[in-house]
Structures are given as C-alpha cells and as structure tokens.
Short mmCIF file of C-alpha atoms in Angstrom, two decimals:
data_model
loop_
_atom_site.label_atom_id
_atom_site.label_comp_id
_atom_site.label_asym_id
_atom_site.label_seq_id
_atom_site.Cartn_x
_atom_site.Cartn_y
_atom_site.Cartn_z
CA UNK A 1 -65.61 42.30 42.71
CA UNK A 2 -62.49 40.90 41.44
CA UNK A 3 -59.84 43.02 43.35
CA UNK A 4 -57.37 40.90 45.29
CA UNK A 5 -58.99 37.64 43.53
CA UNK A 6 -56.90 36.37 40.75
CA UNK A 7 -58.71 33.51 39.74
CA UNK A 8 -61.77 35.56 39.28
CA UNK A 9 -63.32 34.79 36.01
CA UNK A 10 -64.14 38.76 35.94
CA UNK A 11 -60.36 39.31 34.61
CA UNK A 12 -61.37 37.51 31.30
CA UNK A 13 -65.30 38.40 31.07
CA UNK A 14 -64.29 42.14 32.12
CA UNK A 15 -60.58 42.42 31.17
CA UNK A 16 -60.47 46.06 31.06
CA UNK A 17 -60.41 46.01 35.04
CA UNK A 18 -56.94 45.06 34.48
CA UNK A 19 -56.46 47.95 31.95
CA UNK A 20 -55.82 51.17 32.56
CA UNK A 21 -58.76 53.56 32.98
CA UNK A 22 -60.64 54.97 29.77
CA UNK A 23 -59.09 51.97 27.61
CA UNK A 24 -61.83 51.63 25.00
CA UNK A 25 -64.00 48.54 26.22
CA UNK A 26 -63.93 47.36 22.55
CA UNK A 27 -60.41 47.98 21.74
CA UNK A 28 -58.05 45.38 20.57
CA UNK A 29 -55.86 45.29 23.58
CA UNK A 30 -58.88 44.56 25.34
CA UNK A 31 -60.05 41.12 23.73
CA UNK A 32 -55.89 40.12 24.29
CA UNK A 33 -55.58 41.11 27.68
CA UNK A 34 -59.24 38.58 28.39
CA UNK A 35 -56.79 36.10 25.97
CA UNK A 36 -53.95 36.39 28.09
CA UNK A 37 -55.76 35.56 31.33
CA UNK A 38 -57.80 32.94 30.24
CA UNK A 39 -54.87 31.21 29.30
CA UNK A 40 -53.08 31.91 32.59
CA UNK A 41 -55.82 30.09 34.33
CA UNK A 42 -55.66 27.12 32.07
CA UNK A 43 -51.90 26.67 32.81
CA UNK A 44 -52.46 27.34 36.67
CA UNK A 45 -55.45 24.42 36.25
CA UNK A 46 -57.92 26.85 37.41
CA UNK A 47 -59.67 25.46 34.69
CA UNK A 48 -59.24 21.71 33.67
CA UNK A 49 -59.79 20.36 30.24
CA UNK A 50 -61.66 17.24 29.75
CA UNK A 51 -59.87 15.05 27.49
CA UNK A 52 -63.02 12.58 26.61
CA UNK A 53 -66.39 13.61 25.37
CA UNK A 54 -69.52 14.00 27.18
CA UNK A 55 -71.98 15.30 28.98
CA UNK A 56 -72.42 16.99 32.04
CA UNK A 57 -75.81 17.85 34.78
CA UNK A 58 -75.87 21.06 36.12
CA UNK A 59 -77.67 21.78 39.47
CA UNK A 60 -78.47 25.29 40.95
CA UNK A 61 -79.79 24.98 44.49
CA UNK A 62 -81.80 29.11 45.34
CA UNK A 63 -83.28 29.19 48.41
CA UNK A 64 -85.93 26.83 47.67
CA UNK A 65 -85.84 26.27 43.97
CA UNK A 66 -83.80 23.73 42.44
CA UNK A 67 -82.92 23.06 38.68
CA UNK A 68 -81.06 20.44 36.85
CA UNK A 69 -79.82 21.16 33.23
CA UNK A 70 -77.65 19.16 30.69
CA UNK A 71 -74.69 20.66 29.44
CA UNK A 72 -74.15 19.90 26.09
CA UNK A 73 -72.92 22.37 23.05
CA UNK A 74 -76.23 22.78 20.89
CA UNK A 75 -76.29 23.19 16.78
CA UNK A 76 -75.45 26.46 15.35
CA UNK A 77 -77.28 25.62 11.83
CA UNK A 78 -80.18 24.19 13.78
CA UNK A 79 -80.59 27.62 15.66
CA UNK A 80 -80.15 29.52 11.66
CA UNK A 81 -82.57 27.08 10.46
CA UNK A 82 -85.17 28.10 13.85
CA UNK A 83 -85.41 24.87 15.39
CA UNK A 84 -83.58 26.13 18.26
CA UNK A 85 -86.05 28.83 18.76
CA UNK A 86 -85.87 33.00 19.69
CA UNK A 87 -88.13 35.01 21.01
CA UNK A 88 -86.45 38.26 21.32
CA UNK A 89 -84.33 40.69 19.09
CA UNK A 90 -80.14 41.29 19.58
CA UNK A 91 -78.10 44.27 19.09
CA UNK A 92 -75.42 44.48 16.37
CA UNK A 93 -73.15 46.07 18.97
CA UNK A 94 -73.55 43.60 21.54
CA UNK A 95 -73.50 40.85 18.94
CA UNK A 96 -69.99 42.02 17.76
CA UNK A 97 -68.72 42.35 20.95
CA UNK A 98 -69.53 38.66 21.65
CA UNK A 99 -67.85 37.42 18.34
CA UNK A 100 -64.63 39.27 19.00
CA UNK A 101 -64.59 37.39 22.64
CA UNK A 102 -65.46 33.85 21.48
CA UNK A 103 -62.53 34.30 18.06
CA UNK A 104 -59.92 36.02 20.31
CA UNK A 105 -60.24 33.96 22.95
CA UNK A 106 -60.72 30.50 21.17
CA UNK A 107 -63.47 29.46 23.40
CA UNK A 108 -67.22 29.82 24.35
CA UNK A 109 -67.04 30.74 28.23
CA UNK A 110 -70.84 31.78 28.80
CA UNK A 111 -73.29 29.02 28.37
CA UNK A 112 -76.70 29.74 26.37
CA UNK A 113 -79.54 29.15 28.47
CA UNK A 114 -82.19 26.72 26.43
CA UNK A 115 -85.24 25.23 27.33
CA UNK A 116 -87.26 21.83 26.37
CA UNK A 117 -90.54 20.75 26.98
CA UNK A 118 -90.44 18.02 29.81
CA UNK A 119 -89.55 14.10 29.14
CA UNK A 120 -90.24 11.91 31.25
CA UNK A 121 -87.25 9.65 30.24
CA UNK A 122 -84.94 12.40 30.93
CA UNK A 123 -86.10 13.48 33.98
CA UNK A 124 -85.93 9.56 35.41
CA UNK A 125 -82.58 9.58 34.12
CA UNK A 126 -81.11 13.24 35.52
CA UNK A 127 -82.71 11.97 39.11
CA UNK A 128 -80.82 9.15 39.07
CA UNK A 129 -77.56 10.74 37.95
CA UNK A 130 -77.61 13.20 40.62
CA UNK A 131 -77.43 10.36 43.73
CA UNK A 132 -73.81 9.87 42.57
CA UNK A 133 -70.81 11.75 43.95
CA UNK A 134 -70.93 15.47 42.17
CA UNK A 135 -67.52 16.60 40.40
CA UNK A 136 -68.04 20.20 41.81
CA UNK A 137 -70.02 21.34 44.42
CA UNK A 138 -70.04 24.64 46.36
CA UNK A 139 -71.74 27.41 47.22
CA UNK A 140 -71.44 31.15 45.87
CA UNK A 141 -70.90 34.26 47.69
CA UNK A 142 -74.66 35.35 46.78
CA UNK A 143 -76.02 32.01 48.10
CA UNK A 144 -76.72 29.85 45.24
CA UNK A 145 -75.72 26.31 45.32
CA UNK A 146 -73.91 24.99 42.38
CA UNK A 147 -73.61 21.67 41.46
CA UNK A 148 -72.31 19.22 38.28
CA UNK A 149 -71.71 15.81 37.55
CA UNK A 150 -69.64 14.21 34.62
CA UNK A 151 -71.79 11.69 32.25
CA UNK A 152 -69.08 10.60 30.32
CA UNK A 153 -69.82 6.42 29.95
CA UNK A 154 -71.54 5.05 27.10
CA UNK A 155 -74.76 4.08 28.20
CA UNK A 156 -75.36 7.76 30.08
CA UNK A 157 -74.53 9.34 26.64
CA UNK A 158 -76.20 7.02 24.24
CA UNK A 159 -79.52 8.18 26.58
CA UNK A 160 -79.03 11.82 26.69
CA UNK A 161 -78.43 11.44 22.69
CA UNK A 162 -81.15 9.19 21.72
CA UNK A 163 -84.26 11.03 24.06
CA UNK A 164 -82.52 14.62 22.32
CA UNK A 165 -83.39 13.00 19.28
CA UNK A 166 -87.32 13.00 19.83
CA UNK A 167 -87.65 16.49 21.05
CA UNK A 168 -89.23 18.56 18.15
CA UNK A 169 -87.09 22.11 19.42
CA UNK A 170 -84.80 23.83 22.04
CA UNK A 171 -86.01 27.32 23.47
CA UNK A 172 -83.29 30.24 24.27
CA UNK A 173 -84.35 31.31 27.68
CA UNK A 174 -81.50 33.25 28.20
CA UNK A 175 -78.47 34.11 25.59
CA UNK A 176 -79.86 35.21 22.65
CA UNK A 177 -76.87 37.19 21.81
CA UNK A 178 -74.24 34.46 22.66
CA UNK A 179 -76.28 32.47 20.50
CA UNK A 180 -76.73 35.06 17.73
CA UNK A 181 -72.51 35.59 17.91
CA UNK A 182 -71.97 32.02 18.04
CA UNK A 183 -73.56 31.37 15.14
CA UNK A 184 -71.74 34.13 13.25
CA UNK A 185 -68.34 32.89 14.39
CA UNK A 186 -69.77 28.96 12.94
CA UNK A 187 -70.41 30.78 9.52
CA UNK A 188 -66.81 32.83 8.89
CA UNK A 189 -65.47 28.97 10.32
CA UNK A 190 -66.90 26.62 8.23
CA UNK A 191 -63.76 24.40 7.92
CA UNK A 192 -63.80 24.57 12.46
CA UNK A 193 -65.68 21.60 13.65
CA UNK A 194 -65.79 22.64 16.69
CA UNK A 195 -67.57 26.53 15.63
CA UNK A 196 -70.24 24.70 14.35
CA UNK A 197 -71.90 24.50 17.68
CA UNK A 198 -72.00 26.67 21.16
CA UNK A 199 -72.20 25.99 24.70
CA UNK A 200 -75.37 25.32 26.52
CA UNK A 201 -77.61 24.03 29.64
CA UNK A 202 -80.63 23.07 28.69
CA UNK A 203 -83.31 22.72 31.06
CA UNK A 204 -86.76 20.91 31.39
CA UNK A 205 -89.38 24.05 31.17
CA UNK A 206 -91.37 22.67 33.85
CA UNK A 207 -88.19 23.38 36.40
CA UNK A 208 -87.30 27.25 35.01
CA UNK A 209 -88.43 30.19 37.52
CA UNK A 210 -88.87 33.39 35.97
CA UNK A 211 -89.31 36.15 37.67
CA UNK A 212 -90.86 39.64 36.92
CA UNK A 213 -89.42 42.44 34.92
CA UNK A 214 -90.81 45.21 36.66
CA UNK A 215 -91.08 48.98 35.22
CA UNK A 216 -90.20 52.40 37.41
CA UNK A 217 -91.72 55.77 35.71
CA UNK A 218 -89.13 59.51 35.78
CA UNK A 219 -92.57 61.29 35.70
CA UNK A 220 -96.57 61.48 35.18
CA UNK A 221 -95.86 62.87 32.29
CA UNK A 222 -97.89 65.88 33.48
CA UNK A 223 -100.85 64.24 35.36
CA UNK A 224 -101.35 64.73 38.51
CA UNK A 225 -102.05 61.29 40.32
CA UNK A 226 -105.41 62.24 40.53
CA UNK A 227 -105.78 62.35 36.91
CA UNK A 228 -103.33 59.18 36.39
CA UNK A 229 -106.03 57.25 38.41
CA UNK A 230 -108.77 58.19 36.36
CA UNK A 231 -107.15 57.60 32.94
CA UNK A 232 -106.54 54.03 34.61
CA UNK A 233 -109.84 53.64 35.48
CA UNK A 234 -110.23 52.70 31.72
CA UNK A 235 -108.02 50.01 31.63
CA UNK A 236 -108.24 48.53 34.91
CA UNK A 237 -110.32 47.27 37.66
CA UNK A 238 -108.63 49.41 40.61
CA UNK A 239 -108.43 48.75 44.02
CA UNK A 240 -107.15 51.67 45.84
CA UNK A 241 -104.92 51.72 48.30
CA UNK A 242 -104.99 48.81 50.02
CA UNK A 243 -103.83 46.66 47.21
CA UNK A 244 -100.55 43.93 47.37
CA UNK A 245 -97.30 45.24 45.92
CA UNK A 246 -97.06 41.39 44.39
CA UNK A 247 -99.33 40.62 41.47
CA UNK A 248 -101.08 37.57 42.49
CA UNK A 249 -102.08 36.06 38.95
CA UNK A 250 -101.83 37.02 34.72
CA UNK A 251 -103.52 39.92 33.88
CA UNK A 252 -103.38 41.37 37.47
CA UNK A 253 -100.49 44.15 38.15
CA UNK A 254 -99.25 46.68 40.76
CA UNK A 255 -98.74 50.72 40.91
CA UNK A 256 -97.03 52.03 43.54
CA UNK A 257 -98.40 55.48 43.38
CA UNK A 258 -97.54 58.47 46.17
CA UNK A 259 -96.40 55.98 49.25
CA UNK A 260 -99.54 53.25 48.50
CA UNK A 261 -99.91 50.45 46.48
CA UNK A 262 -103.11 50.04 44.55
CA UNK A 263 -103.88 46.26 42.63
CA UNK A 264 -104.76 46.92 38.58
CA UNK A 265 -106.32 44.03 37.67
CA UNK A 266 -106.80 44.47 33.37
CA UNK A 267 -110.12 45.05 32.12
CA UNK A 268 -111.99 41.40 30.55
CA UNK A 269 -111.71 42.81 26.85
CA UNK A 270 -108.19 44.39 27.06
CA UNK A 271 -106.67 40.82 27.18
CA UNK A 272 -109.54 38.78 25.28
CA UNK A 273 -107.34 38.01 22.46
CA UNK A 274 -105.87 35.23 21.53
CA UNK A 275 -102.28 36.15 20.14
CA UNK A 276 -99.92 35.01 22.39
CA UNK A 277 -97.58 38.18 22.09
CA UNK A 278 -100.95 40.81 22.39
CA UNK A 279 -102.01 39.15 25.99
CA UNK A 280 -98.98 39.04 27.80
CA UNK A 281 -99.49 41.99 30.82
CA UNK A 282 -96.24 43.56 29.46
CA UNK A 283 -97.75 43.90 26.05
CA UNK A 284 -101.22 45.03 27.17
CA UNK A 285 -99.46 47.32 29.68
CA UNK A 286 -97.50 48.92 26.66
CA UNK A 287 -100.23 49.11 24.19
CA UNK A 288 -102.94 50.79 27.01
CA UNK A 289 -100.89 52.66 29.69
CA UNK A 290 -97.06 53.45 28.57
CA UNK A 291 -97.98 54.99 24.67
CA UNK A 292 -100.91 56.40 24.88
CA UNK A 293 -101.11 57.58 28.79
CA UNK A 294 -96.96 58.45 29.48
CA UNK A 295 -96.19 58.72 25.98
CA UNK A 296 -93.59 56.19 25.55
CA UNK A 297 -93.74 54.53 22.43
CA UNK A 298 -90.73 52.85 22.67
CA UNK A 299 -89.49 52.16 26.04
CA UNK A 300 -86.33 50.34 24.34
CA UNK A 301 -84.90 53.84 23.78
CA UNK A 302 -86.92 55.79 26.44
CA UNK A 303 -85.23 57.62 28.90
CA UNK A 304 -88.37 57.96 31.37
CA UNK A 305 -88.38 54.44 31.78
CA UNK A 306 -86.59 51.90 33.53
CA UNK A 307 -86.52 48.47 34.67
CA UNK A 308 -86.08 46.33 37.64
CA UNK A 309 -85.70 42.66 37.98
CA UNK A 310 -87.39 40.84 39.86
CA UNK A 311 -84.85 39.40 42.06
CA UNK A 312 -84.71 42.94 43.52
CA UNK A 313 -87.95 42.77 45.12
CA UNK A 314 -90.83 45.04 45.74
CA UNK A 315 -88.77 46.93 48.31
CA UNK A 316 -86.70 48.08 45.76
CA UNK A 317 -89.62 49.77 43.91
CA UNK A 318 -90.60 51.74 46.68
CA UNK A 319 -87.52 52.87 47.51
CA UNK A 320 -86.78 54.41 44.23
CA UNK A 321 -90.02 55.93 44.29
CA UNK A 322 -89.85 57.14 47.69
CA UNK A 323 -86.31 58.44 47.01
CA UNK A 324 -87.68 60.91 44.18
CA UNK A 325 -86.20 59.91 41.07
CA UNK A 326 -89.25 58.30 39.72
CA UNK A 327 -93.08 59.15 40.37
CA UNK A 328 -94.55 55.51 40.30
CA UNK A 329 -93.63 52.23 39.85
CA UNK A 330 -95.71 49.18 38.13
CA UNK A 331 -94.75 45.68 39.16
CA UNK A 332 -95.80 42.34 37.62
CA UNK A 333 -96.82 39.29 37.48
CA UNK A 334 -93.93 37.30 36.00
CA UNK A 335 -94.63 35.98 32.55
CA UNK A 336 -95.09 31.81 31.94
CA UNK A 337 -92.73 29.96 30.21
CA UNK A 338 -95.49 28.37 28.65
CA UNK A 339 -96.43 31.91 27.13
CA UNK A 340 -92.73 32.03 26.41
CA UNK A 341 -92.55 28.52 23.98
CA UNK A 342 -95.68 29.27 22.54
CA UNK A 343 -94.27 32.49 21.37
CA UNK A 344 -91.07 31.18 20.14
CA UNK A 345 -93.33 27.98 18.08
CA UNK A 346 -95.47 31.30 16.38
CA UNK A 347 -92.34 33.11 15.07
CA UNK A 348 -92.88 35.53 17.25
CA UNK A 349 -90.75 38.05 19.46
CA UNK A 350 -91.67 39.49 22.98
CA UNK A 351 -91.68 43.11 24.05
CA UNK A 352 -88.04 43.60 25.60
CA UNK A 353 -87.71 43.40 29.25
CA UNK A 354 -90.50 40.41 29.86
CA UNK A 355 -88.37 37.73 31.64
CA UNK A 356 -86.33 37.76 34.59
CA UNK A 357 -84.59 33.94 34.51
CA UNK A 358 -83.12 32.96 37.95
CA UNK A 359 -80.77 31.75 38.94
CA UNK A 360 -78.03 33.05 36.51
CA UNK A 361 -75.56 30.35 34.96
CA UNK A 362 -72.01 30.68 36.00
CA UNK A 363 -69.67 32.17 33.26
CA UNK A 364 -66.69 29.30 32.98
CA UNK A 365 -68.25 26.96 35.23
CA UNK A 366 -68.19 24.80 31.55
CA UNK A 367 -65.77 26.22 28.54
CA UNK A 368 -66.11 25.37 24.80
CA UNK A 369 -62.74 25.17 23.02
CA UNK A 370 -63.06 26.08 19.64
#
C-alpha cells in the first residue's frame, strides 16, 4: 500500500515496511525508524503544525452516511476516573506497543473515537460551521469523503467548551487501546502538560453507523447439519431455507448453512432479560449456540472461530463457506449504540467482536504533539 508513496502515513504507523524483512515489529530500531519519518514529513510540510489553539470538525462523507465529529484532545484522568467511559477489555501487548509509539515518537497520530449523547446546541452549531470553506477536503482511494474545518476564533471555542461542560460522559467507540496507552504515557509524564490528554473525534451518537461483526465456523464440531438444525431448533424460531442473509431486526440472525441461508430469529425467553450485556444477540448467541453446541467457550482464543466485519458484506460469508474452509457462517444484526452507552453507564464490558464502527478515522489526518 505504501510502495512508491513517500508521504504515506504507513511509513510511520508500519515502519518496519521500510526495514528489512524479519526485523522484530517491536524492536527498538523499529519505533526510530516510525521517529525518523514522521519527522521527515514535518520538515517536508506534509504535515503542518498549528501554531494557535483550537478546535477542529471532522466530516466523513460513505456512500450515503455522513458524520461530523469535533476534534479536540479529551482528559486522560477523566478516562482513569471512568467518566470517559469503556466498554471493552485491552491487551497488555497491544497496550505497550501503543506507549512505545506515542513516547518515541512525541506525538498521538491515531485519534480515539468517542461518542456523546446528542445536543441540540452542538448540532445547530457544527451545521452552521460546515457552510464555511473546509481547510481539507478530498476523497480517499476507498471512496470515503473526508472533510475538516478549523474553529479557532473565540466565540466558536468558548461554545464547543461551554456545551462540553454539560455533558455528564464521553463513550470510546473505537480506541480503547490508544486510550488505555495514552493514559499510561500521562501517568510516567506527570510534569508533560501536554500527556495529560490524547487525541480525539467525538461524535453525536445519534450520527455513528455500526455495522455487524459477523462470525464464520472451521467445523460442526461433529454434527451433521441435520443434527445442527435440530439442536437450533431450541434456541430459535427457524425458517429454512428461504431466509435473508441480512438480519432484519435485534434478536433476529442468519446461518448460512450448506449453500442456503435460513433466518434464526431467538426464542421470546432466551433474550427476556433485562441486563444490557445478557441480551445483546452476540451474547445470547455465545451463551446458547457457540459453548454449549460448537464448544467454544472462549472464542477470544478459539481457533474454530473467526470474524468478519461487516463492511465485507454477506457475499463474503458465503464465499468462505462455499470455498471450504469453514462449514457455516452466522451473520448479524449490528448492535445499537444505544445498547453500547448503556453498557458503558453499567460498568460493564461487551463480548469482543460486537461492533463494526464505519467509517474508520484517518491516522494523521490530526497529530497531538506531546
């Protein structure tokens, strides 16, 4: 992706392309090499620093979805004290990895994806904002349209600031690990100002689109079809078959099963509760059909599992089924961001693989110098 493309942020995200092969990925030279061309693009003003504070909007134009976030750098100690709220767990490894990037390189370069519940004052204000003349505006090789605007004059700031100050809590979205690492790096730099908070876009929830995280299975795990049928028959309502590869509401699910797709639709009782975590369809399908049915208890680790985002498509599904490698595939009906905040306000963490956000937020289309 980045051959023949110098200013391709790849070279300091990935820096052991320009390494030679089998160089340890978490190796010293590594972290210096993603140093050395981050400052190479600074001094060719690939990237331009903004003198002056302030904020900026962020739009990403898919197809026919459109979001608008602020970016801002959000409060490390109000994530450690949960008012910037998680829903999902982060590994050491990939937590380390993340510190080592932000202290080497002296900068946050991948913006934390948060989420707010709706104002009305900020929306009025963002829709305004965007009528004036963007800053940068093109589109990507995969089709998304992005888009920013500088709010750098007093009166756009002192509004951003003072309607931030009524909101209760962020959400992480996406970026629980640069958030995690951040955080880290704030706490072994107490006497950095600038540590003490990481890079963001936050978005209104109402304008997020999250896709499914849909789930292939190696094998049957010794049932023949048949047999897998009838075990479902417990579970689910099934309509054989003729049923939609696309979930068409919560609670109602897809199994691509020997060339035909068949519509699961979760028995009343199995999702009566009324813990937010226990009725999400990823948890119920877990808890009902993975354990006790394929016998994968943990599908983190699980080798006869995988997982396939959304963006990817049904298609995709069937072709990996088709091609052999897996025996059936489930797909989903994506889960609410809604579910997702009400989660996060419990305490709570969600099953891994339950969101797909999209679009994705552009590494170094914002920087935070530390």
């Amino acid at each position: 992706m980045a051959a023949g493309n110098p200013l391709s942020f790849l070279h300091v995200s990935k820096p052991e392309i320009d390494l030679p092969p089998g160089t340890d990925l978490y190796s010293p030279p590594v972290y210096a090499k993603g140093r050395e061309n981050f400052q190479k693009l600074i001094a060719q003003d690939a990237l331009r620093l903004d003198r002056k504070a302030g904020y900026y909007l962020y739009r990403q134009t898919m197809g026919a979805h459109s979001q608008v976030g602020i970016v801002a750098v959000a409060s490390c100690d109000e994530y450690l004290k949960g008012i910037i709220k998680k829903h999902e767990l982060t590994r050491p490894d990939k937590e380390d990895d993340r510190v080592r990037h932000i202290v080497v390189l002296g900068s946050q370069t991948g913006p934390v994806f948060l989420t707010y519940r709706a104002s009305v004052a900020l929306d009025s204000f963002v829709n305004e904002r965007i009528l004036e003349q963007p800053a940068v505006d093109f589109t990507a090789a995969d089709g998304v349209r992005h888009t920013a605007w500088l709010v750098m004059d007093e009166g756009g700031v002192e509004i951003i600031e003072r309607e931030f100050a009524k909101l209760p809590a962020l959400y992480i979205a996406d970026g629980h690990h640069r958030s995690a690492a951040a955080a880290r790096v704030h706490q072994s730099q107490l006497s950095n100002p600038e540590a003490a908070w990481f890079l963001a876009v936050i978005f209104p929830h109402n304008q997020m689109q999250i896709l499914p995280y849909n789930r292939v299975l190696k094998d049957l795990n010794g049932m023949t079809p048949a047999q897998l049928l009838e075990k479902l028959d417990a579970v689910f309502v099934i309509q054989k078959n003729t049923g939609e590869a696309k979930p068409k509401a919560k609670h109602f699910l897809g199994l691509y099963l020997e060339g035909a797709w068949h519509t699961l639709t979760f028995r009343e009782h199995f999702a009566r509760t009324k813990d937010p975590i226990e009725r999400l369809d990823v948890t119920l399908l877990q808890k009902y059909v993975l354990a006790p049915l394929f016998g994968i208890d943990d599908p983190r680790t699980s080798k006869r599992i995988n997982f396939v985002g959304g963006i990817r498509g049904t298609a995709e599904l069937e072709k990996l089924v088709q091609s052999g490698e897996y025996a059936c595939a489930f797909s989903m009906f994506p889960t609410s961001i809604e579910d997702l905040m009400s989660i996060a306000d419990a305490g709570g963490i969600m099953p891994p693989k339950s969101t797909w956000f999209e679009p994705k937020l552009r590494d170094a289309m914002f920087c935070h110098m530390l």
